[in-house]
Amino acid sequence: MGSKIFLNGNFVNSEDAVISVFDHGVLYGDGVFEGIRSYNRRVFRLKEHLDRLYASAEGIKLQIPMSKKDFGAKILETVKINDLNDAYIRVVVTRGIGDLGLDPRKCKIATVFIIAGKIALYPADYYRNGLAIAIAKTKRNHPDSINPKIKSLNYINNILGKIDAIEAGTQEALMLSIDGYVAECTGDNIFIVRGGKLITPPSEVGALEGITQKAVIELAGKKGILAEYKRMLIDELFTAEECFLTGTAAEIIPVVKIGDKVIGDGNPGSITQALREQFIELTLNEGVEY
Ligand code: PMP
């Protein structure tokens, strides 16, 4: 059975949810997006996702044709209308329909759509036993070329990193900056635990400012675990006590191997596991009801 999609002001059946071949989102990846989760009929960190969506749009000088408040209401309505208790919500705003040139001024009105569907998590085994990740051959976009805080529709850099992961036979790959610092994975932020403290790369190295990343830092703070954003070279990861990834879809997932190096004793670490349990509890109790 098809779902209901919010598209440019109306709810339409998924088979009718189509956009123009002249949409600059299609022609150039000119647009922004968010991936949001709902748990137990509550949308997790809705305000943070809306703030990032509008900041991303501003970063590419894209005018979203709806207020933040109305956009939030439409997101809630989309999950509700599809009667989903737990959902993955994809929110997309493209530059809209233009001509075959790049000029964004030719696109008079942004295209907006919201899809609410089922979630696709990593198989449960990976949460229990941890993930092996590759080191991508592809370097992360330079932050002076594309601001990593902008969650744009142009994901080719990440997709090339994902292809590196697939070729290495892993689920994910770590992406390094052009000058060799650890940035993030293709669709997740990365953390290590060292001396009982959390360390994660700052956005300036080439990482998205993750909403899950921030939630984990807050949770750690409540447990008295220190966390800092710090530049790291790959060697610092190899000697970490623990390593894990964070993301809206993945939540918190342990990493036990990077390239051919085993992390810690090769098992998910105790701090990672404790944070994961706390995070799951948070998702069930926090969030905007629908
Ligand atoms: N980095 C990248 C490149 C991503 O696409 C994502 C997923 N949106 C993340 C990090 C994790 O961010 P968040 O926790 O906000 O989902």
PDB file of N, CA, C and O and ligand atoms in Angstrom, residues 33-35 49 52 88 140 148 151 155 158 184-190 206-214 246-249 251, ligand 1:
ATOM      1  N   PHE A  33      18.428  18.815   2.751  1.00  0.00           N
ATOM      2  CA  PHE A  33      17.521  17.795   3.286  1.00  0.00           C
ATOM      3  C   PHE A  33      17.795  17.495   4.749  1.00  0.00           C
ATOM      4  O   PHE A  33      18.806  17.930   5.299  1.00  0.00           O
ATOM      5  N   GLU A  34      16.894  16.739   5.335  1.00  0.00           N
ATOM      6  CA  GLU A  34      17.057  16.236   6.701  1.00  0.00           C
ATOM      7  C   GLU A  34      16.558  14.795   6.766  1.00  0.00           C
ATOM      8  O   GLU A  34      15.625  14.423   6.042  1.00  0.00           O
ATOM      9  N   GLY A  35      17.169  14.027   7.623  1.00  0.00           N
ATOM     10  CA  GLY A  35      16.665  12.692   7.967  1.00  0.00           C
ATOM     11  C   GLY A  35      16.300  12.749   9.437  1.00  0.00           C
ATOM     12  O   GLY A  35      17.142  13.112  10.264  1.00  0.00           O
ATOM     13  N   HIS A  49      16.381  19.590  14.049  1.00  0.00           N
ATOM     14  CA  HIS A  49      16.380  19.269  12.611  1.00  0.00           C
ATOM     15  C   HIS A  49      15.861  20.444  11.790  1.00  0.00           C
ATOM     16  O   HIS A  49      16.397  20.736  10.717  1.00  0.00           O
ATOM     17  N   ARG A  52      18.541  23.073  11.642  1.00  0.00           N
ATOM     18  CA  ARG A  52      19.621  22.723  10.704  1.00  0.00           C
ATOM     19  C   ARG A  52      19.141  22.848   9.267  1.00  0.00           C
ATOM     20  O   ARG A  52      19.878  23.308   8.395  1.00  0.00           O
ATOM     21  N   TYR A  88      11.074   6.808   9.832  1.00  0.00           N
ATOM     22  CA  TYR A  88      12.196   7.580   9.313  1.00  0.00           C
ATOM     23  C   TYR A  88      11.571   8.617   8.393  1.00  0.00           C
ATOM     24  O   TYR A  88      10.795   8.271   7.498  1.00  0.00           O
ATOM     25  N   ARG A 140      37.374  13.628   2.171  1.00  0.00           N
ATOM     26  CA  ARG A 140      36.186  14.448   2.425  1.00  0.00           C
ATOM     27  C   ARG A 140      36.341  15.777   1.690  1.00  0.00           C
ATOM     28  O   ARG A 140      37.466  16.298   1.582  1.00  0.00           O
ATOM     29  N   PRO A 148      30.747  22.032   5.594  1.00  0.00           N
ATOM     30  CA  PRO A 148      30.203  20.736   6.023  1.00  0.00           C
ATOM     31  C   PRO A 148      28.929  20.836   6.858  1.00  0.00           C
ATOM     32  O   PRO A 148      28.239  19.837   7.056  1.00  0.00           O
ATOM     33  N   LYS A 151      23.709  20.545   4.968  1.00  0.00           N
ATOM     34  CA  LYS A 151      23.308  19.186   4.594  1.00  0.00           C
ATOM     35  C   LYS A 151      22.616  19.288   3.234  1.00  0.00           C
ATOM     36  O   LYS A 151      21.402  19.435   3.141  1.00  0.00           O
ATOM     37  N   TYR A 155      25.442  14.666  -2.473  1.00  0.00           N
ATOM     38  CA  TYR A 155      26.097  13.677  -1.602  1.00  0.00           C
ATOM     39  C   TYR A 155      27.121  12.820  -2.336  1.00  0.00           C
ATOM     40  O   TYR A 155      27.497  11.747  -1.870  1.00  0.00           O
ATOM     41  N   ASN A 158      30.126  11.676  -0.379  1.00  0.00           N
ATOM     42  CA  ASN A 158      29.789  10.594   0.562  1.00  0.00           C
ATOM     43  C   ASN A 158      29.537   9.282  -0.189  1.00  0.00           C
ATOM     44  O   ASN A 158      29.896   8.207   0.291  1.00  0.00           O
ATOM     45  N   GLU A 184      34.638  12.220   9.365  1.00  0.00           N
ATOM     46  CA  GLU A 184      33.404  11.503   9.744  1.00  0.00           C
ATOM     47  C   GLU A 184      33.271  10.293   8.832  1.00  0.00           C
ATOM     48  O   GLU A 184      34.097  10.088   7.956  1.00  0.00           O
ATOM     49  N   CYS A 185      32.215   9.519   9.025  1.00  0.00           N
ATOM     50  CA  CYS A 185      31.945   8.429   8.096  1.00  0.00           C
ATOM     51  C   CYS A 185      31.000   8.941   7.014  1.00  0.00           C
ATOM     52  O   CYS A 185      30.602  10.098   7.033  1.00  0.00           O
ATOM     53  N   THR A 186      30.639   8.086   6.069  1.00  0.00           N
ATOM     54  CA  THR A 186      29.885   8.589   4.915  1.00  0.00           C
ATOM     55  C   THR A 186      28.493   9.086   5.297  1.00  0.00           C
ATOM     56  O   THR A 186      27.954   9.961   4.635  1.00  0.00           O
ATOM     57  N   GLY A 187      27.933   8.534   6.379  1.00  0.00           N
ATOM     58  CA  GLY A 187      26.610   8.981   6.804  1.00  0.00           C
ATOM     59  C   GLY A 187      26.466   9.076   8.309  1.00  0.00           C
ATOM     60  O   GLY A 187      25.346   9.111   8.835  1.00  0.00           O
ATOM     61  N   ASP A 188      27.585   9.111   9.008  1.00  0.00           N
ATOM     62  CA  ASP A 188      27.565   9.116  10.476  1.00  0.00           C
ATOM     63  C   ASP A 188      28.757   9.899  11.026  1.00  0.00           C
ATOM     64  O   ASP A 188      29.804   9.943  10.385  1.00  0.00           O
ATOM     65  N   ASN A 189      28.601  10.447  12.213  1.00  0.00           N
ATOM     66  CA  ASN A 189      29.742  11.037  12.925  1.00  0.00           C
ATOM     67  C   ASN A 189      30.503   9.938  13.654  1.00  0.00           C
ATOM     68  O   ASN A 189      29.968   8.859  13.900  1.00  0.00           O
ATOM     69  N   ILE A 190      31.756  10.235  14.013  1.00  0.00           N
ATOM     70  CA  ILE A 190      32.581   9.238  14.708  1.00  0.00           C
ATOM     71  C   ILE A 190      33.056   9.781  16.053  1.00  0.00           C
ATOM     72  O   ILE A 190      33.324  10.982  16.189  1.00  0.00           O
ATOM     73  N   GLY A 206      35.490  18.875   8.514  1.00  0.00           N
ATOM     74  CA  GLY A 206      34.723  18.373   7.372  1.00  0.00           C
ATOM     75  C   GLY A 206      33.628  17.411   7.794  1.00  0.00           C
ATOM     76  O   GLY A 206      33.353  16.429   7.102  1.00  0.00           O
ATOM     77  N   ALA A 207      33.017  17.707   8.948  1.00  0.00           N
ATOM     78  CA  ALA A 207      31.952  16.826   9.442  1.00  0.00           C
ATOM     79  C   ALA A 207      30.650  17.608   9.574  1.00  0.00           C
ATOM     80  O   ALA A 207      30.664  18.791   9.923  1.00  0.00           O
ATOM     81  N   LEU A 208      29.556  16.925   9.311  1.00  0.00           N
ATOM     82  CA  LEU A 208      28.247  17.520   9.581  1.00  0.00           C
ATOM     83  C   LEU A 208      28.126  17.691  11.096  1.00  0.00           C
ATOM     84  O   LEU A 208      28.629  16.866  11.852  1.00  0.00           O
ATOM     85  N   GLU A 209      27.469  18.756  11.527  1.00  0.00           N
ATOM     86  CA  GLU A 209      27.177  18.905  12.959  1.00  0.00           C
ATOM     87  C   GLU A 209      26.020  17.987  13.285  1.00  0.00           C
ATOM     88  O   GLU A 209      24.854  18.332  13.066  1.00  0.00           O
ATOM     89  N   GLY A 210      26.334  16.811  13.774  1.00  0.00           N
ATOM     90  CA  GLY A 210      25.320  15.776  13.957  1.00  0.00           C
ATOM     91  C   GLY A 210      24.406  16.068  15.137  1.00  0.00           C
ATOM     92  O   GLY A 210      24.858  16.495  16.206  1.00  0.00           O
ATOM     93  N   ILE A 211      23.141  15.788  14.928  1.00  0.00           N
ATOM     94  CA  ILE A 211      22.164  15.977  16.005  1.00  0.00           C
ATOM     95  C   ILE A 211      22.289  14.837  17.015  1.00  0.00           C
ATOM     96  O   ILE A 211      22.180  15.043  18.225  1.00  0.00           O
ATOM     97  N   THR A 212      22.591  13.646  16.521  1.00  0.00           N
ATOM     98  CA  THR A 212      22.829  12.513  17.427  1.00  0.00           C
ATOM     99  C   THR A 212      24.150  12.729  18.179  1.00  0.00           C
ATOM    100  O   THR A 212      24.240  12.444  19.380  1.00  0.00           O
ATOM    101  N   GLN A 213      25.143  13.243  17.470  1.00  0.00           N
ATOM    102  CA  GLN A 213      26.446  13.551  18.076  1.00  0.00           C
ATOM    103  C   GLN A 213      26.249  14.478  19.284  1.00  0.00           C
ATOM    104  O   GLN A 213      26.787  14.234  20.367  1.00  0.00           O
ATOM    105  N   LYS A 214      25.441  15.508  19.077  1.00  0.00           N
ATOM    106  CA  LYS A 214      25.203  16.480  20.154  1.00  0.00           C
ATOM    107  C   LYS A 214      24.417  15.840  21.301  1.00  0.00           C
ATOM    108  O   LYS A 214      24.732  16.062  22.477  1.00  0.00           O
ATOM    109  N   THR A 246      27.684   7.734  15.301  1.00  0.00           N
ATOM    110  CA  THR A 246      26.359   8.248  15.656  1.00  0.00           C
ATOM    111  C   THR A 246      25.673   8.812  14.419  1.00  0.00           C
ATOM    112  O   THR A 246      26.315   9.396  13.555  1.00  0.00           O
ATOM    113  N   GLY A 247      24.372   8.629  14.367  1.00  0.00           N
ATOM    114  CA  GLY A 247      23.588   9.187  13.266  1.00  0.00           C
ATOM    115  C   GLY A 247      22.115   8.915  13.522  1.00  0.00           C
ATOM    116  O   GLY A 247      21.777   8.007  14.286  1.00  0.00           O
ATOM    117  N   THR A 248      21.283   9.701  12.876  1.00  0.00           N
ATOM    118  CA  THR A 248      19.845   9.544  13.060  1.00  0.00           C
ATOM    119  C   THR A 248      19.392   8.124  12.744  1.00  0.00           C
ATOM    120  O   THR A 248      18.613   7.534  13.481  1.00  0.00           O
ATOM    121  N   ALA A 249      19.882   7.575  11.627  1.00  0.00           N
ATOM    122  CA  ALA A 249      19.463   6.226  11.235  1.00  0.00           C
ATOM    123  C   ALA A 249      20.175   5.166  12.071  1.00  0.00           C
ATOM    124  O   ALA A 249      19.553   4.245  12.586  1.00  0.00           O
ATOM    125  N   GLU A 251      21.732   5.513  14.992  1.00  0.00           N
ATOM    126  CA  GLU A 251      21.726   5.812  16.437  1.00  0.00           C
ATOM    127  C   GLU A 251      23.173   5.778  16.949  1.00  0.00           C
ATOM    128  O   GLU A 251      23.980   6.558  16.490  1.00  0.00           O
TER     129      GLU A 251
HETATM  130  N1  PMP B   1      27.420  12.924   8.791  1.00  0.00           N
HETATM  131  C1  PMP B   1      26.778  12.796   7.631  1.00  0.00           C
HETATM  132  C2  PMP B   1      27.522  12.996   6.369  1.00  0.00           C
HETATM  133  C3  PMP B   1      25.408  12.452   7.602  1.00  0.00           C
HETATM  134  O1  PMP B   1      24.758  12.331   6.443  1.00  0.00           O
HETATM  135  C4  PMP B   1      24.744  12.225   8.824  1.00  0.00           C
HETATM  136  C5  PMP B   1      23.304  11.793   8.827  1.00  0.00           C
HETATM  137  N2  PMP B   1      22.434  12.861   8.658  1.00  0.00           N
HETATM  138  C6  PMP B   1      25.454  12.390  10.021  1.00  0.00           C
HETATM  139  C7  PMP B   1      26.793  12.742   9.963  1.00  0.00           C
HETATM  140  C8  PMP B   1      24.794  12.204  11.348  1.00  0.00           C
HETATM  141  O2  PMP B   1      23.999  13.320  11.644  1.00  0.00           O
HETATM  142  P1  PMP B   1      22.663  13.202  12.508  1.00  0.00           P
HETATM  143  O3  PMP B   1      23.037  12.640  13.811  1.00  0.00           O
HETATM  144  O4  PMP B   1      22.181  14.605  12.607  1.00  0.00           O
HETATM  145  O5  PMP B   1      21.740  12.321  11.745  1.00  0.00           O
END
